[in-house]
mmCIF file of C-alpha atoms in Angstrom:
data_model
loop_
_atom_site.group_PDB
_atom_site.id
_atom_site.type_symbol
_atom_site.label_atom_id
_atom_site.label_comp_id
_atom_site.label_asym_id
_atom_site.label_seq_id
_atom_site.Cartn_x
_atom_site.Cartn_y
_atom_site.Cartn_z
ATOM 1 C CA UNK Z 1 -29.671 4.745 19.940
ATOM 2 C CA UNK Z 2 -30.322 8.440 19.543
ATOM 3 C CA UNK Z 3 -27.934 10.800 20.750
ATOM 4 C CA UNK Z 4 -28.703 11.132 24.193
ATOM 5 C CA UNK Z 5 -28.330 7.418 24.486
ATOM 6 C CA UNK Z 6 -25.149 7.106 22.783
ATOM 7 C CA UNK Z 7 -23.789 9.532 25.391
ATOM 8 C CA UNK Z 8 -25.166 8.095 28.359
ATOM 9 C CA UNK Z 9 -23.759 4.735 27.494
ATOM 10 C CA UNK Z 10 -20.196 5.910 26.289
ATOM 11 C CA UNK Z 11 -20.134 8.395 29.338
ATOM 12 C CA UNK Z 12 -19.400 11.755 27.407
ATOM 13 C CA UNK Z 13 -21.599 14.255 26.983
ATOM 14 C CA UNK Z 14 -23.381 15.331 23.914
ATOM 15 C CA UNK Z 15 -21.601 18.173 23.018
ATOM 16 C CA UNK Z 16 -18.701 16.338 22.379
ATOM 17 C CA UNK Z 17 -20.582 13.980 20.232
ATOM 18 C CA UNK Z 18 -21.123 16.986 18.251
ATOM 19 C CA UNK Z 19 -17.860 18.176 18.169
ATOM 20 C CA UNK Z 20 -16.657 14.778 16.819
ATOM 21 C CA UNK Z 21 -19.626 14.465 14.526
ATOM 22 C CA UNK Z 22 -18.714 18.621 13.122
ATOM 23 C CA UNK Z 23 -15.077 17.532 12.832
ATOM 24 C CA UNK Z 24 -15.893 14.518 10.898
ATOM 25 C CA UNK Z 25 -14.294 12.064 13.280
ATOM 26 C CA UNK Z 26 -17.558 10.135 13.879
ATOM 27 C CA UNK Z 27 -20.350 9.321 11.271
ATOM 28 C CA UNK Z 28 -23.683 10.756 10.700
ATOM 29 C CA UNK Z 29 -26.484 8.954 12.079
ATOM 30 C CA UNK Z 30 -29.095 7.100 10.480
ATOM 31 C CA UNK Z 31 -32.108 9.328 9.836
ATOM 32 C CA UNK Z 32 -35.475 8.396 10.668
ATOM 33 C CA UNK Z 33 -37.214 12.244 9.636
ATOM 34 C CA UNK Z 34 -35.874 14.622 12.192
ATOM 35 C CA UNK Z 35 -34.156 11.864 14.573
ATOM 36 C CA UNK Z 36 -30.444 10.499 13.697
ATOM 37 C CA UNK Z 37 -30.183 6.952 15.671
ATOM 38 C CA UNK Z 38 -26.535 5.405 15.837
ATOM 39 C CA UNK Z 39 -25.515 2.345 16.016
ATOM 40 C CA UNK Z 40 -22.486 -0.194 17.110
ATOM 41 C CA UNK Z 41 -20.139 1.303 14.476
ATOM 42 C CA UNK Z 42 -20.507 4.803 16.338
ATOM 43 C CA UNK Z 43 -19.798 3.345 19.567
ATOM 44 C CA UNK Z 44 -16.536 1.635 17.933
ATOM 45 C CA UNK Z 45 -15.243 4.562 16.574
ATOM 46 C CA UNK Z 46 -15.659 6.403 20.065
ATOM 47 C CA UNK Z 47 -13.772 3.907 21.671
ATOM 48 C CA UNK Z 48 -10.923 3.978 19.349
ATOM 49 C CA UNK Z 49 -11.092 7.757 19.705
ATOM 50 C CA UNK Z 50 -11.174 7.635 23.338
ATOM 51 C CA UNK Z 51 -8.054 4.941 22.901
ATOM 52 C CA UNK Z 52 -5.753 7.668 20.639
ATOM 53 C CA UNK Z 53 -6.708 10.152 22.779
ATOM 54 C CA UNK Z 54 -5.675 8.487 25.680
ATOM 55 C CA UNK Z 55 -2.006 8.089 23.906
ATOM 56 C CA UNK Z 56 -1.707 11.693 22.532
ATOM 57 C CA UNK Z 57 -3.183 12.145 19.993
ATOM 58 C CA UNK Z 58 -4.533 15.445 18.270
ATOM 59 C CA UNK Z 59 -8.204 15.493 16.987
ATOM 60 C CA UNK Z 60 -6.740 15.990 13.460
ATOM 61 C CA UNK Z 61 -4.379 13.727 13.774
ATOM 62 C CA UNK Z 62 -6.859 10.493 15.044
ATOM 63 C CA UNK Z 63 -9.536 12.337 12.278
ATOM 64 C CA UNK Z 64 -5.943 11.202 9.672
ATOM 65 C CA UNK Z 65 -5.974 7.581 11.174
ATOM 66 C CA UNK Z 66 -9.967 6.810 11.443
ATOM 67 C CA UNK Z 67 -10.101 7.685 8.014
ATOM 68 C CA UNK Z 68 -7.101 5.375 6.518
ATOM 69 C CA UNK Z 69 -8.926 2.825 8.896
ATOM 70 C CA UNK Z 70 -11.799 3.424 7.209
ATOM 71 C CA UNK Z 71 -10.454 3.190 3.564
ATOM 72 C CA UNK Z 72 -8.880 -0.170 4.546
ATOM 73 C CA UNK Z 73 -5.253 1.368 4.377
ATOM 74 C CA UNK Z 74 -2.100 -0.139 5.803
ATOM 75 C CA UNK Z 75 0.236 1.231 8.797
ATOM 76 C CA UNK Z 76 2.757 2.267 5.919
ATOM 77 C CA UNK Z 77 0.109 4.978 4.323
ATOM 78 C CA UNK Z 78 -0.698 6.190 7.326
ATOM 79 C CA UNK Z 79 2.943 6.498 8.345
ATOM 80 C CA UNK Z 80 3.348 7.889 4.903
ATOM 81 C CA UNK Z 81 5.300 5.436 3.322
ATOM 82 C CA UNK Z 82 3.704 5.683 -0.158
ATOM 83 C CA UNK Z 83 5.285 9.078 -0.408
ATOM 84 C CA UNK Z 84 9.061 7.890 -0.526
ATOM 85 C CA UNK Z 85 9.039 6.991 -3.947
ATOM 86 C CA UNK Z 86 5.760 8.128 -5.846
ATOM 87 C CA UNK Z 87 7.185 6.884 -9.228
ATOM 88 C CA UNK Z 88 7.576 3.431 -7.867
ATOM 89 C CA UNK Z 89 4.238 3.516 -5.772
ATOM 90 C CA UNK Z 90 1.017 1.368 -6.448
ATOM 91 C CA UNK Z 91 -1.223 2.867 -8.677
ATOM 92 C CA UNK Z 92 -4.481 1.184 -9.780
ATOM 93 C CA UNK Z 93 -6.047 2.182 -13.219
ATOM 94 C CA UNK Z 94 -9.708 0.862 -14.315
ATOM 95 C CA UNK Z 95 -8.844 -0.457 -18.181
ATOM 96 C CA UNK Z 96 -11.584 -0.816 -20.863
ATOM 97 C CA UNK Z 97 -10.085 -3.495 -23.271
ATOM 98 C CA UNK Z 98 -9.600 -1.581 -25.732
ATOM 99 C CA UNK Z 99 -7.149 0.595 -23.597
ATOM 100 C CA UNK Z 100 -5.995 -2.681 -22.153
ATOM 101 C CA UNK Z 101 -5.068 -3.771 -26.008
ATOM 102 C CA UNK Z 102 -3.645 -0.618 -26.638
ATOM 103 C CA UNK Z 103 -0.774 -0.437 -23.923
ATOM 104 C CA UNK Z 104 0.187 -3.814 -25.745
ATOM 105 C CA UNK Z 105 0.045 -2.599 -29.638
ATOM 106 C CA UNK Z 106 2.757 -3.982 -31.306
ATOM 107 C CA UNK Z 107 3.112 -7.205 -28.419
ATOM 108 C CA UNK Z 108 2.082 -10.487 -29.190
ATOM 109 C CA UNK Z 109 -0.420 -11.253 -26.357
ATOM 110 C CA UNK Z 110 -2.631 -14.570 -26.025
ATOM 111 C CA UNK Z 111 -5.957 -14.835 -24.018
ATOM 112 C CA UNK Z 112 -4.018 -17.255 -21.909
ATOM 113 C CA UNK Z 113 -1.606 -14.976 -20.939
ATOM 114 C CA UNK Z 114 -4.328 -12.475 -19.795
ATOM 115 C CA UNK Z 115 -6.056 -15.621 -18.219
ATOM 116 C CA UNK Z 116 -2.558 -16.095 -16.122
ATOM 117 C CA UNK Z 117 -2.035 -12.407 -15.628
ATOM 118 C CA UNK Z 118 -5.466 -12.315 -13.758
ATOM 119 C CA UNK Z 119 -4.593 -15.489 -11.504
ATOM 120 C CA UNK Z 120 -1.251 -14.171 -9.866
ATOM 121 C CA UNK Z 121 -3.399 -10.739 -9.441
ATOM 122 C CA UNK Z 122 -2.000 -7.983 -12.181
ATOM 123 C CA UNK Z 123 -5.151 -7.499 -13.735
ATOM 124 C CA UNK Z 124 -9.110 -8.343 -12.613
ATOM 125 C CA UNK Z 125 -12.040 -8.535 -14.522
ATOM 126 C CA UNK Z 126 -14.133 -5.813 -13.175
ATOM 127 C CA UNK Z 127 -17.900 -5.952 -15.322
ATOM 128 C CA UNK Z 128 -16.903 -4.945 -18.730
ATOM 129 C CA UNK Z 129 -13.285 -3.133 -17.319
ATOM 130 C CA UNK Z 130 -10.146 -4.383 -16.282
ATOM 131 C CA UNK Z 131 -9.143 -3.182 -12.651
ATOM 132 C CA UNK Z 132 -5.254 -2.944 -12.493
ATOM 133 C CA UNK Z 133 -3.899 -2.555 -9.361
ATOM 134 C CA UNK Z 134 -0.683 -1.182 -10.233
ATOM 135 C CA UNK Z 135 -0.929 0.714 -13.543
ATOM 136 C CA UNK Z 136 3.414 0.505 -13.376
ATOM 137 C CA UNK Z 137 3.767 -3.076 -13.594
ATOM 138 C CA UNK Z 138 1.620 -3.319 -16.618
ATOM 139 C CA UNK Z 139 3.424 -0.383 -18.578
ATOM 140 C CA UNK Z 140 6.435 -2.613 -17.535
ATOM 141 C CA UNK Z 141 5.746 -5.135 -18.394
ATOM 142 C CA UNK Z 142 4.587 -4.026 -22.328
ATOM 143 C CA UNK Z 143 8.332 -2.254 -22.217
ATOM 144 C CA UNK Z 144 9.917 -5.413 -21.635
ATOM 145 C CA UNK Z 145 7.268 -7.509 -24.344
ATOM 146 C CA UNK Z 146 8.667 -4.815 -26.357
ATOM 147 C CA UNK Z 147 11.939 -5.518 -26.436
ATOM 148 C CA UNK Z 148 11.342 -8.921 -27.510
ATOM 149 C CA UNK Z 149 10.900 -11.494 -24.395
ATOM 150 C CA UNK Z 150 7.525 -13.478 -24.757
ATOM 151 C CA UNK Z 151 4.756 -12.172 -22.503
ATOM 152 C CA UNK Z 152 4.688 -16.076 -21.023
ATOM 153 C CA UNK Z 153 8.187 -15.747 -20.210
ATOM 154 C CA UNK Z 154 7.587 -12.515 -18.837
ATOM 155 C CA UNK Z 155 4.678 -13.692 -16.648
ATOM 156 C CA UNK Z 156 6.855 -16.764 -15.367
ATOM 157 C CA UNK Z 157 9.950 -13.855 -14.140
ATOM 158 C CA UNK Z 158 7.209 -11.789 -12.507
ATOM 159 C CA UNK Z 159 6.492 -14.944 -10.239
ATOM 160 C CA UNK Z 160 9.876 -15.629 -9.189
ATOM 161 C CA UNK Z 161 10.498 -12.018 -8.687
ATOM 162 C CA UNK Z 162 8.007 -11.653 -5.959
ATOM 163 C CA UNK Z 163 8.983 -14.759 -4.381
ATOM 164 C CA UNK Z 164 12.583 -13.099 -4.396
ATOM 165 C CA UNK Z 165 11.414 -9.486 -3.138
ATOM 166 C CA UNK Z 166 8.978 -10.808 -0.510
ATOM 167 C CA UNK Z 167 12.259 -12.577 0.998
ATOM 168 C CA UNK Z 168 14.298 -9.069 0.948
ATOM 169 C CA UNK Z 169 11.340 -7.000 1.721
ATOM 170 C CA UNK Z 170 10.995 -9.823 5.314
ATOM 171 C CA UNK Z 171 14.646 -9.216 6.033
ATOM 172 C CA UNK Z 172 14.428 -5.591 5.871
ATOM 173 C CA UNK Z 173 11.152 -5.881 7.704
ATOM 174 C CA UNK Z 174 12.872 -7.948 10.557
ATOM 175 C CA UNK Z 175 15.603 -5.034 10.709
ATOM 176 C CA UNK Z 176 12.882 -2.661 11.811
ATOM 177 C CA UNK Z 177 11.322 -5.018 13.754
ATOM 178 C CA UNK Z 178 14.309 -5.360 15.720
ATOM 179 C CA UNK Z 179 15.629 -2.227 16.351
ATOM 180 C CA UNK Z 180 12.711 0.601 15.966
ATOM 181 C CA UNK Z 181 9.332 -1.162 16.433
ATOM 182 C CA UNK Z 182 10.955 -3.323 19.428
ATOM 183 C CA UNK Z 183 11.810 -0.466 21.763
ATOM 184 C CA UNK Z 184 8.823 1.533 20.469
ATOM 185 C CA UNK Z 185 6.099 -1.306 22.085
ATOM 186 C CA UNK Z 186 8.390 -1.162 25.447
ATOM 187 C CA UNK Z 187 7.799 1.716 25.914
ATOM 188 C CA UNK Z 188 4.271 1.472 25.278
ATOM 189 C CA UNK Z 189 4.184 3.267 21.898
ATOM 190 C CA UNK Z 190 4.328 6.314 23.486
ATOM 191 C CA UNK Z 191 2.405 9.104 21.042
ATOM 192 C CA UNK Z 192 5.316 11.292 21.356
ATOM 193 C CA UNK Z 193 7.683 8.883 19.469
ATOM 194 C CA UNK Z 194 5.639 8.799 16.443
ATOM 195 C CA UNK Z 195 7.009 10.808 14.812
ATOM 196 C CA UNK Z 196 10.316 9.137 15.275
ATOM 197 C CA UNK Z 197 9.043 6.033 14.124
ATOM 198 C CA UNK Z 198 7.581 7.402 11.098
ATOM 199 C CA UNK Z 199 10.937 8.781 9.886
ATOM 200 C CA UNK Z 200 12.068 5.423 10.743
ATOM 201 C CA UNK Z 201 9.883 3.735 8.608
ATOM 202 C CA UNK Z 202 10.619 6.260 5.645
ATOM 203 C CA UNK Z 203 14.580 6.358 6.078
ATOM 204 C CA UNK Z 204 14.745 2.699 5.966
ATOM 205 C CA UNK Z 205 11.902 1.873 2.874
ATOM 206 C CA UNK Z 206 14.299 4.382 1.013
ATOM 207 C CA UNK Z 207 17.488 2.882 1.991
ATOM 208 C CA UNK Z 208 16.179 -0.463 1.487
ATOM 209 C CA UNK Z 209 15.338 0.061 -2.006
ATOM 210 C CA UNK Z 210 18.407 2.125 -3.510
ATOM 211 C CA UNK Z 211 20.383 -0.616 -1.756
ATOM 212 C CA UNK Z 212 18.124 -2.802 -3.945
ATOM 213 C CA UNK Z 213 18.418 -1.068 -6.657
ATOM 214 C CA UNK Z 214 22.125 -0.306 -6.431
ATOM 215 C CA UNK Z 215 23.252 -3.847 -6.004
ATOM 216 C CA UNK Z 216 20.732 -5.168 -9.184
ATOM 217 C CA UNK Z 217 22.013 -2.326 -11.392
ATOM 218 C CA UNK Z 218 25.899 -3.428 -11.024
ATOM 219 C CA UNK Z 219 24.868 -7.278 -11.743
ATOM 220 C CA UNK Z 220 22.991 -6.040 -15.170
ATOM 221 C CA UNK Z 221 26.004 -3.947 -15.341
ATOM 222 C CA UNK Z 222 28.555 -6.887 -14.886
ATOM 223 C CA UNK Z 223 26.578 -9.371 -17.286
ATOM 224 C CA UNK Z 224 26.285 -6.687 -19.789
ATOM 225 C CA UNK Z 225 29.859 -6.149 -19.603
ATOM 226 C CA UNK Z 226 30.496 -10.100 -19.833
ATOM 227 C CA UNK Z 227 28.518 -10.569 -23.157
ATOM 228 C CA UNK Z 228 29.540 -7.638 -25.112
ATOM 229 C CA UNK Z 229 33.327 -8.496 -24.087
ATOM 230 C CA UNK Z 230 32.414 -11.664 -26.240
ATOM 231 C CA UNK Z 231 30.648 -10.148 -28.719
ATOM 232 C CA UNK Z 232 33.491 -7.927 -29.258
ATOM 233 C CA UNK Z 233 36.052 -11.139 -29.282
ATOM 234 C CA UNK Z 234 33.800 -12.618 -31.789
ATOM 235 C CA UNK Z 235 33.981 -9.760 -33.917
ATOM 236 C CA UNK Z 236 37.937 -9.206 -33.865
ATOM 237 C CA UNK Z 237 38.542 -12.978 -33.945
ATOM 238 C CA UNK Z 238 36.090 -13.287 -36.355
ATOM 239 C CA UNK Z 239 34.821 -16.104 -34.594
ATOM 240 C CA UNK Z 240 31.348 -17.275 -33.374
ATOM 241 C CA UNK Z 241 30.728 -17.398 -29.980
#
C-alpha cells in the first residue's frame, strides 16, 4: 500500500502517518525509487497505537513500549524492573574461547562440563563465539570453582537452584497477582494507574529479593557457625570430629 492507501484503510489521515513515521513510532516504508509502500506490519503497529492511545497514553510513552515490543522485551523492562538491582541483572557477553578459558584459569574444566553448561542454557555456541546470556552467573560460577567445588558439582547446584527460585519467584508472583495486577484489570487497566503499578512491580522485586537474600545469608550464617563451633571443640579437645 502506499501512503494514501494505508490512510484510507486505517481511517486517519496522512499527516498523522507522518507524524508517527517523524516520531519514529511507525516504520519506514519499503522503497520502490521515489514510492515507500507499507505493508501488514504498518497497519499492526497503527492499531496498537490507536489501542494505547485510546487508554492514555503519551506519544513518547507508546514510542517506549512499541520499541521494547519490538526488541522482544518482557512487561518487567518495560515497567523497569531491570533497574532495581543492576548488579544482579542479566547481562549477556559474546565469549571467544579463549576469553571463555580465561575466566576459568586456574579451574579444572572438562569439555563435558561445557557440553552440560550449554544444555541447561548458560552458555551457546554462537559460530566461532560463545553467547552468554548472563555474563554474572559465569563469573560466579569460576568464584565458586575457585574455591574448590568441582565444576560438575557446581553445574548439578545450579539445576536445583532454579528449580528452587522459580518456586519463590511463582509465590511472589502470585502475591502481585493477587493484590496489584487483580484490581488493576477491574478496573480496566486504566493508563492513569500505571504508574502505580510500576512502583508496584519495583517495591515488591526489591523486597522479594532482600527477603531472599536476608533469610539465605542467616542459614550460611547458622551452618557456618555450627561447623566452626566443632572445629573449635576439635581443636581444644584435641579430638577429631
Amino acid at each position: 500500500m502506499t501512503i494514501d492507501q494505508l490512510a484510507h484503510k486505517e481511517r486517519m489521515p496522512v499527516s498523522t502517518l507522518r507524524l508517527y513515521q517523524n516520531r519514529g513510532l511507525l516504520p519506514p516504508p519499503r522503497r520502490d525509487g521515489r514510492v515507500g509502500y507499507y505493508d501488514t506490519e504498518h497497519r499492526d503497529r497503527l492499531r496498537m497505537i490507536a489501542h494505547l492511545r485510546d487508554r492514555g497514553f503519551s506519544l513518547a510513552a507508546i514510542k517506549e513500549t512499541l520499541d521494547h515490543w519490538t526488541e522482544g522485551r518482557s512487561l518487567a523492562h518495560l515497567l523497569g524492573v531491570s533497574r532495581i538491582a543492576p548488579r544482579l541483572g542479566r547481562k549477556p557477553v559474546r565469549l571467544s574461547l579463549e576469553e571463555f578459558a580465561q575466566r576459568f584459569t586456574g579451574v579444572d574444566i572438562t569439555p563435558e562440563d561445557i557440553q552440560r553448561a550449554i544444555r541447561i542454557g548458560l552458555v551457546e555456541f554462537d559460530g566461532a563465539e560463545l553467547s552468554v546470556p548472563n555474563e554474572v552467573l559465569v563469573d560466579l560460577g569460576a568464584a565458586v570453582a575457585r574455591v574448590g567445588i568441582p565444576v560438575s558439582e557446581i553445574l548439578d547446584e545450579h539445576e536445583a537452584l532454579i528449580v528452587a527460585v522459580n518456586d519463590i519467584a511463582d509465590r511472589f508472583r502470585a502475591v502481585f497477582h493477587r493484590h496489584f495486577w487483580e484490581p488493576y484489570a477491574d478496573k480496566g487497566m486504566p493508563a492513569e494507574e500505571m504508574h502505580a503499578l510500576t512502583t508496584a512491580v519495583n517495591q515488591l522485586t526489591e523486597l522479594a529479593t532482600s527477603v531472599v537474600t536476608a533469610e539465605l545469608h542467616d542459614r550460611f550464617a547458622a551452618f557456618a557457625e555450627q561447623y566452626l563451633a566443632q572445629a573449635a571443640e576439635s581443636v581444644t579437645t584435641g579430638t577429631d570430629t
